[in-house]
CSV table of C-alpha atoms and ligand atoms in Angstrom, one decimal:
chain,number,residue,atom,x,y,z
D,1,UNK,CA,306.1,79.3,-63.0
D,2,UNK,CA,307.4,80.5,-59.8
D,3,UNK,CA,306.9,84.2,-59.6
D,4,UNK,CA,309.0,86.4,-57.3
D,5,UNK,CA,308.6,90.1,-56.4
D,6,UNK,CA,311.8,92.2,-56.2
D,7,UNK,CA,311.5,95.3,-53.7
D,8,UNK,CA,313.8,97.8,-52.3
D,9,UNK,CA,314.4,99.7,-49.3
D,10,UNK,CA,314.1,102.9,-51.4
D,11,UNK,CA,314.4,103.9,-55.1
D,12,UNK,CA,317.7,103.3,-56.2
D,13,UNK,CA,318.6,100.8,-54.1
D,14,UNK,CA,319.7,98.7,-57.0
D,15,UNK,CA,316.4,96.5,-57.7
D,16,UNK,CA,317.5,96.8,-61.5
D,17,UNK,CA,321.2,96.1,-61.0
D,18,UNK,CA,320.4,93.0,-58.6
D,19,UNK,CA,317.4,91.8,-61.0
D,20,UNK,CA,319.8,91.8,-63.9
D,21,UNK,CA,322.2,89.6,-62.0
D,22,UNK,CA,319.4,87.1,-60.6
D,23,UNK,CA,318.2,86.5,-64.3
D,24,UNK,CA,321.7,85.7,-65.4
D,25,UNK,CA,322.1,83.2,-62.7
D,26,UNK,CA,318.8,81.4,-63.1
D,27,UNK,CA,319.7,81.4,-66.9
D,28,UNK,CA,322.8,79.9,-66.2
D,29,UNK,CA,321.6,77.2,-64.3
D,30,UNK,CA,319.4,76.4,-67.6
D,31,UNK,CA,316.2,77.8,-66.1
D,32,UNK,CA,314.0,80.2,-68.3
D,33,UNK,CA,313.1,83.5,-66.7
D,34,UNK,CA,310.4,85.7,-67.6
D,35,UNK,CA,310.5,89.5,-66.7
D,36,UNK,CA,308.0,92.1,-65.7
D,37,UNK,CA,308.1,95.9,-64.6
D,38,UNK,CA,304.6,96.3,-64.6
D,39,UNK,CA,304.6,100.1,-63.6
D,40,UNK,CA,307.4,102.1,-64.5
D,41,UNK,CA,307.7,106.1,-63.5
D,42,UNK,CA,310.1,107.9,-66.0
D,43,UNK,CA,310.3,107.0,-69.5
D,44,UNK,CA,311.8,108.4,-72.8
D,45,UNK,CA,310.3,108.6,-76.4
D,46,UNK,CA,311.7,105.6,-78.6
D,47,UNK,CA,312.3,106.4,-82.4
D,48,UNK,CA,308.7,105.2,-83.0
D,49,UNK,CA,307.3,107.4,-80.4
D,50,UNK,CA,306.8,105.0,-77.8
D,51,UNK,CA,307.5,105.8,-74.1
D,52,UNK,CA,310.1,103.5,-72.8
D,53,UNK,CA,311.4,103.0,-69.2
D,54,UNK,CA,315.2,101.8,-68.7
D,55,UNK,CA,314.6,99.5,-65.9
D,56,UNK,CA,312.1,97.5,-68.3
D,57,UNK,CA,314.6,97.7,-71.2
D,58,UNK,CA,317.6,96.6,-68.7
D,59,UNK,CA,315.3,93.4,-67.7
D,60,UNK,CA,314.3,92.7,-71.7
D,61,UNK,CA,318.0,92.6,-72.3
D,62,UNK,CA,318.8,90.4,-69.6
D,63,UNK,CA,316.0,87.8,-70.5
D,64,UNK,CA,316.7,85.1,-73.1
D,65,UNK,CA,313.0,84.9,-73.7
D,66,UNK,CA,311.5,86.5,-76.9
D,67,UNK,CA,309.1,89.5,-75.3
D,68,UNK,CA,307.6,92.4,-76.4
D,69,UNK,CA,308.1,95.7,-74.5
D,70,UNK,CA,304.3,96.0,-73.9
D,71,UNK,CA,304.5,92.7,-72.4
D,72,UNK,CA,307.1,93.7,-70.0
D,73,UNK,CA,306.1,97.2,-69.0
D,74,UNK,CA,302.1,97.9,-69.8
D,75,UNK,CA,302.2,101.0,-67.7
D,76,UNK,CA,304.9,103.7,-68.2
D,77,UNK,CA,304.7,107.4,-67.3
D,78,UNK,CA,306.8,110.0,-68.3
D,79,UNK,CA,307.6,111.9,-64.7
D,80,UNK,CA,310.3,110.0,-62.8
D,81,UNK,CA,308.3,110.3,-59.8
D,82,UNK,CA,305.9,108.3,-57.5
D,83,UNK,CA,303.8,106.3,-60.1
D,84,UNK,CA,300.6,107.7,-58.8
D,85,UNK,CA,301.6,111.4,-59.5
D,86,UNK,CA,303.8,110.5,-62.5
D,87,UNK,CA,300.4,108.8,-64.0
D,88,UNK,CA,298.0,111.7,-62.8
D,89,UNK,CA,300.6,114.1,-64.8
D,90,UNK,CA,300.1,112.3,-67.8
D,91,UNK,CA,296.2,112.0,-67.4
D,92,UNK,CA,296.6,108.3,-66.9
D,93,UNK,CA,295.6,105.5,-64.4
D,94,UNK,CA,296.5,102.2,-63.3
D,95,UNK,CA,294.7,100.0,-60.8
D,96,UNK,CA,295.8,96.9,-59.0
D,97,UNK,CA,292.9,94.9,-60.6
D,98,UNK,CA,294.7,95.8,-64.3
D,99,UNK,CA,298.0,94.8,-62.9
D,100,UNK,CA,296.4,91.4,-61.6
D,101,UNK,CA,294.8,91.1,-65.0
D,102,UNK,CA,297.9,91.7,-67.2
D,103,UNK,CA,300.1,89.3,-65.1
D,104,UNK,CA,297.5,86.6,-65.5
D,105,UNK,CA,296.8,87.0,-69.3
D,106,UNK,CA,300.0,87.9,-70.4
D,107,UNK,CA,303.2,86.9,-68.1
D,108,UNK,CA,301.6,83.6,-66.5
D,109,UNK,CA,300.9,82.3,-69.9
D,110,UNK,CA,304.3,82.5,-71.0
D,111,UNK,CA,305.4,79.3,-69.2
D,112,UNK,CA,308.8,80.4,-67.9
D,113,UNK,CA,309.9,78.6,-65.0
D,114,UNK,CA,310.4,81.8,-63.3
D,115,UNK,CA,309.3,85.1,-63.5
D,116,UNK,CA,310.8,88.0,-62.0
D,117,UNK,CA,308.7,91.2,-61.1
D,118,UNK,CA,310.4,94.3,-60.1
D,119,UNK,CA,308.5,97.0,-58.2
D,120,UNK,CA,309.0,100.7,-58.1
D,121,UNK,CA,310.8,102.7,-55.4
D,122,UNK,CA,310.3,100.8,-52.2
D,123,UNK,CA,307.7,98.5,-50.8
D,124,UNK,CA,304.8,101.0,-50.0
D,125,UNK,CA,304.8,103.2,-53.1
D,126,UNK,CA,301.1,104.4,-54.4
D,127,UNK,CA,299.7,103.7,-57.9
D,128,UNK,CA,296.7,105.6,-57.6
D,129,UNK,CA,294.9,107.4,-54.6
D,130,UNK,CA,294.0,104.5,-52.9
D,131,UNK,CA,296.3,101.4,-53.7
D,132,UNK,CA,299.8,100.8,-53.0
D,133,UNK,CA,302.2,98.5,-55.3
D,134,UNK,CA,302.8,96.5,-52.5
D,135,UNK,CA,299.1,95.0,-52.9
D,136,UNK,CA,300.2,93.3,-56.3
D,137,UNK,CA,302.7,90.9,-54.6
D,138,UNK,CA,300.5,90.4,-51.6
D,139,UNK,CA,297.2,89.4,-53.4
D,140,UNK,CA,299.1,87.6,-55.8
D,141,UNK,CA,300.9,85.5,-53.2
D,142,UNK,CA,304.3,86.1,-54.5
D,143,UNK,CA,307.6,85.6,-52.3
D,144,UNK,CA,309.4,88.9,-52.1
D,145,UNK,CA,313.1,89.6,-52.3
D,146,UNK,CA,314.6,92.9,-50.6
D,147,UNK,CA,317.2,94.6,-51.9
D,148,UNK,CA,318.7,96.7,-49.5
D,149,UNK,CA,321.0,99.4,-50.5
D,150,UNK,CA,323.9,99.4,-48.6
D,151,UNK,CA,324.0,103.2,-47.1
D,152,UNK,CA,323.7,104.8,-43.8
D,153,UNK,CA,320.2,104.8,-42.9
D,154,UNK,CA,319.4,101.2,-44.4
D,155,UNK,CA,319.2,99.6,-41.2
D,156,UNK,CA,315.8,101.3,-40.4
D,157,UNK,CA,314.6,101.1,-44.1
D,158,UNK,CA,315.1,97.4,-44.3
D,159,UNK,CA,313.9,96.6,-40.9
D,160,UNK,CA,310.9,99.0,-41.5
D,161,UNK,CA,310.4,97.2,-44.8
D,162,UNK,CA,310.6,93.5,-43.5
D,163,UNK,CA,308.4,94.2,-40.8
D,164,UNK,CA,305.7,95.8,-42.9
D,165,UNK,CA,306.0,92.9,-45.5
D,166,UNK,CA,305.1,90.5,-42.8
D,167,UNK,CA,302.5,92.8,-41.2
D,168,UNK,CA,300.5,92.7,-44.9
D,169,UNK,CA,300.8,88.8,-44.8
D,170,UNK,CA,303.7,88.4,-47.1
D,171,UNK,CA,306.6,86.2,-47.5
D,172,UNK,CA,310.0,87.5,-47.6
D,173,UNK,CA,311.9,84.7,-49.1
D,174,UNK,CA,315.4,86.6,-48.7
D,175,UNK,CA,317.2,89.8,-49.0
D,176,UNK,CA,320.4,91.0,-50.8
D,177,UNK,CA,323.0,93.5,-49.5
D,178,UNK,CA,323.9,95.5,-52.8
D,179,UNK,CA,326.4,98.2,-52.6
D,180,UNK,CA,325.3,101.0,-55.1
D,181,UNK,CA,327.9,103.5,-53.5
D,182,UNK,CA,331.7,103.2,-53.9
D,183,UNK,CA,332.1,103.0,-50.1
D,184,UNK,CA,330.2,102.4,-46.8
D,185,UNK,CA,331.6,102.7,-43.5
D,186,UNK,CA,331.4,99.5,-41.5
D,187,UNK,CA,329.6,97.6,-44.2
D,188,UNK,CA,330.6,94.2,-43.0
D,189,UNK,CA,328.9,95.3,-39.6
D,190,UNK,CA,325.8,96.5,-41.2
D,191,UNK,CA,325.3,93.6,-43.0
D,192,UNK,CA,325.6,91.4,-39.9
D,193,UNK,CA,323.3,93.6,-38.2
D,194,UNK,CA,320.7,93.0,-40.9
D,195,UNK,CA,321.3,89.1,-40.9
D,196,UNK,CA,320.7,89.0,-37.2
D,197,UNK,CA,317.6,91.1,-37.3
D,198,UNK,CA,316.0,90.2,-40.3
D,199,UNK,CA,313.6,86.9,-40.2
D,200,UNK,CA,314.7,85.9,-43.8
D,201,UNK,CA,318.0,84.7,-45.1
D,202,UNK,CA,320.7,86.5,-46.7
D,203,UNK,CA,320.8,85.5,-50.4
D,204,UNK,CA,323.9,87.3,-51.3
D,205,UNK,CA,326.2,90.4,-51.3
D,206,UNK,CA,326.8,92.6,-54.4
D,207,UNK,CA,329.8,94.9,-54.1
D,208,UNK,CA,330.1,98.0,-55.9
D,209,UNK,CA,330.4,97.6,-59.5
D,210,UNK,CA,330.5,93.8,-59.2
D,211,UNK,CA,328.4,93.0,-62.4
D,212,UNK,CA,328.3,89.2,-62.2
D,213,UNK,CA,327.1,87.5,-58.6
D,214,UNK,CA,327.6,83.7,-58.6
D,215,UNK,CA,326.8,82.8,-55.2
D,216,UNK,CA,323.7,83.4,-54.7
D,217,UNK,CA,321.9,81.2,-51.9
D,218,UNK,CA,317.9,80.9,-52.7
D,219,UNK,CA,315.7,78.3,-53.3
D,220,UNK,CA,312.0,79.6,-54.3
B,301,ATP,N1,326.2,97.3,-56.8
B,301,ATP,C1,326.3,98.4,-57.7
B,301,ATP,N2,327.6,98.9,-58.3
B,301,ATP,C2,327.5,100.1,-59.0
B,301,ATP,N3,326.6,100.6,-59.3
B,301,ATP,C3,325.3,100.4,-58.9
B,301,ATP,C4,325.3,98.9,-57.9
B,301,ATP,N4,323.7,99.1,-57.7
B,301,ATP,C5,323.3,100.0,-58.2
B,301,ATP,N5,323.8,100.5,-59.0
B,301,ATP,C6,323.5,102.0,-59.7
B,301,ATP,O1,322.6,102.7,-59.0
B,301,ATP,C7,321.8,103.2,-59.7
B,301,ATP,C8,320.4,102.8,-59.0
B,301,ATP,O2,320.2,101.1,-59.2
B,301,ATP,P1,319.0,100.7,-59.9
B,301,ATP,O3,318.6,101.4,-60.9
B,301,ATP,O4,319.2,99.5,-60.1
B,301,ATP,O5,318.0,101.0,-58.7
B,301,ATP,P2,316.4,100.6,-58.4
B,301,ATP,O6,316.2,100.1,-56.8
B,301,ATP,O7,316.1,99.6,-59.8
B,301,ATP,O8,315.8,101.9,-58.6
B,301,ATP,P3,314.0,102.2,-59.1
B,301,ATP,O9,313.4,102.7,-57.9
B,301,ATP,O10,314.3,103.5,-60.0
B,301,ATP,O11,313.6,101.0,-60.0
B,301,ATP,C9,321.9,102.9,-61.2
B,301,ATP,O12,322.6,103.7,-61.7
B,301,ATP,C10,322.8,101.6,-60.8
B,301,ATP,O13,323.7,101.3,-62.1
B,302,DNN,C1,311.4,107.5,-60.4
B,302,DNN,C2,312.0,106.8,-59.5
B,302,DNN,N1,313.0,106.0,-60.2
B,302,DNN,C3,311.1,105.2,-59.2
B,302,DNN,N2,310.8,104.6,-60.5
B,302,DNN,C4,309.8,105.5,-58.5
B,302,DNN,C5,309.9,106.1,-57.2
B,302,DNN,C6,308.8,106.4,-56.3
B,302,DNN,C7,309.3,106.7,-54.9
B,302,DNN,C8,308.1,107.3,-54.3
B,302,DNN,C9,308.2,107.4,-52.9
B,302,DNN,O1,308.7,106.5,-51.8
B,302,DNN,O2,308.2,108.8,-52.5
B,303,MG,MG1,314.7,99.5,-61.1
């Protein structure tokens, strides 16, 4: 199984929106795709009284694999905030070791062709007082896809993120230009700028409200 970690330039960059399209794209090629949202901040109680996060549900709806909620999202906290704050508010905690263990014991045993793991927020998001979520893809040696939410300010966010992934010894396998907003002035110029400055290929572009991406260019 090849695992890929989806990060973004920020929360709301479109990691989930893009992930769903990547899952469909792979499945259309006959590949099986396991999904994971290891840590989620922001949830609502389902009728059975279990806290559920909408990203995890969207990934579960996209995969053709039978899966349980707990498998996809073992850590879900109430407040839509940074995971370390949200966990503390719930008097809960999560650690890098627990996330690594869950992946090895549960997700990796699925035998899927690909596993897509969605992060939370941007690259450097704390999960507790001493650990960042970025340590998960780094220690697991997962390639990273960066979803750039195309809006003014994204050049700085994208270049900082790409530089930091590299500084931590990570492998940025490519980036996706996603437009979560109806219009961005100079969109093409911004994409060209990122293409020339990010040291990883442009996997594809997703326009505003474009729900079926077919021309990704990605080899894992
Ligand atoms: N290309 C797009 N066209 C239209 N709406 C989009 C697009 N990309 C994202 N959105 C919308 O923007 C919002 C944020 O996107 P999304 O939830 O995918 O962000 P995220 O990076 O996964 O955020 P989080 O950090 O909470 O996981 C959602 O309402 C989503 O439907
Ligand atoms: C609640 C939100 N949608 C995400 N799940 C978490 C975003 C954390 C951002 C932390 C930060 O960088 O300040
Ligand atoms: Mg998301």
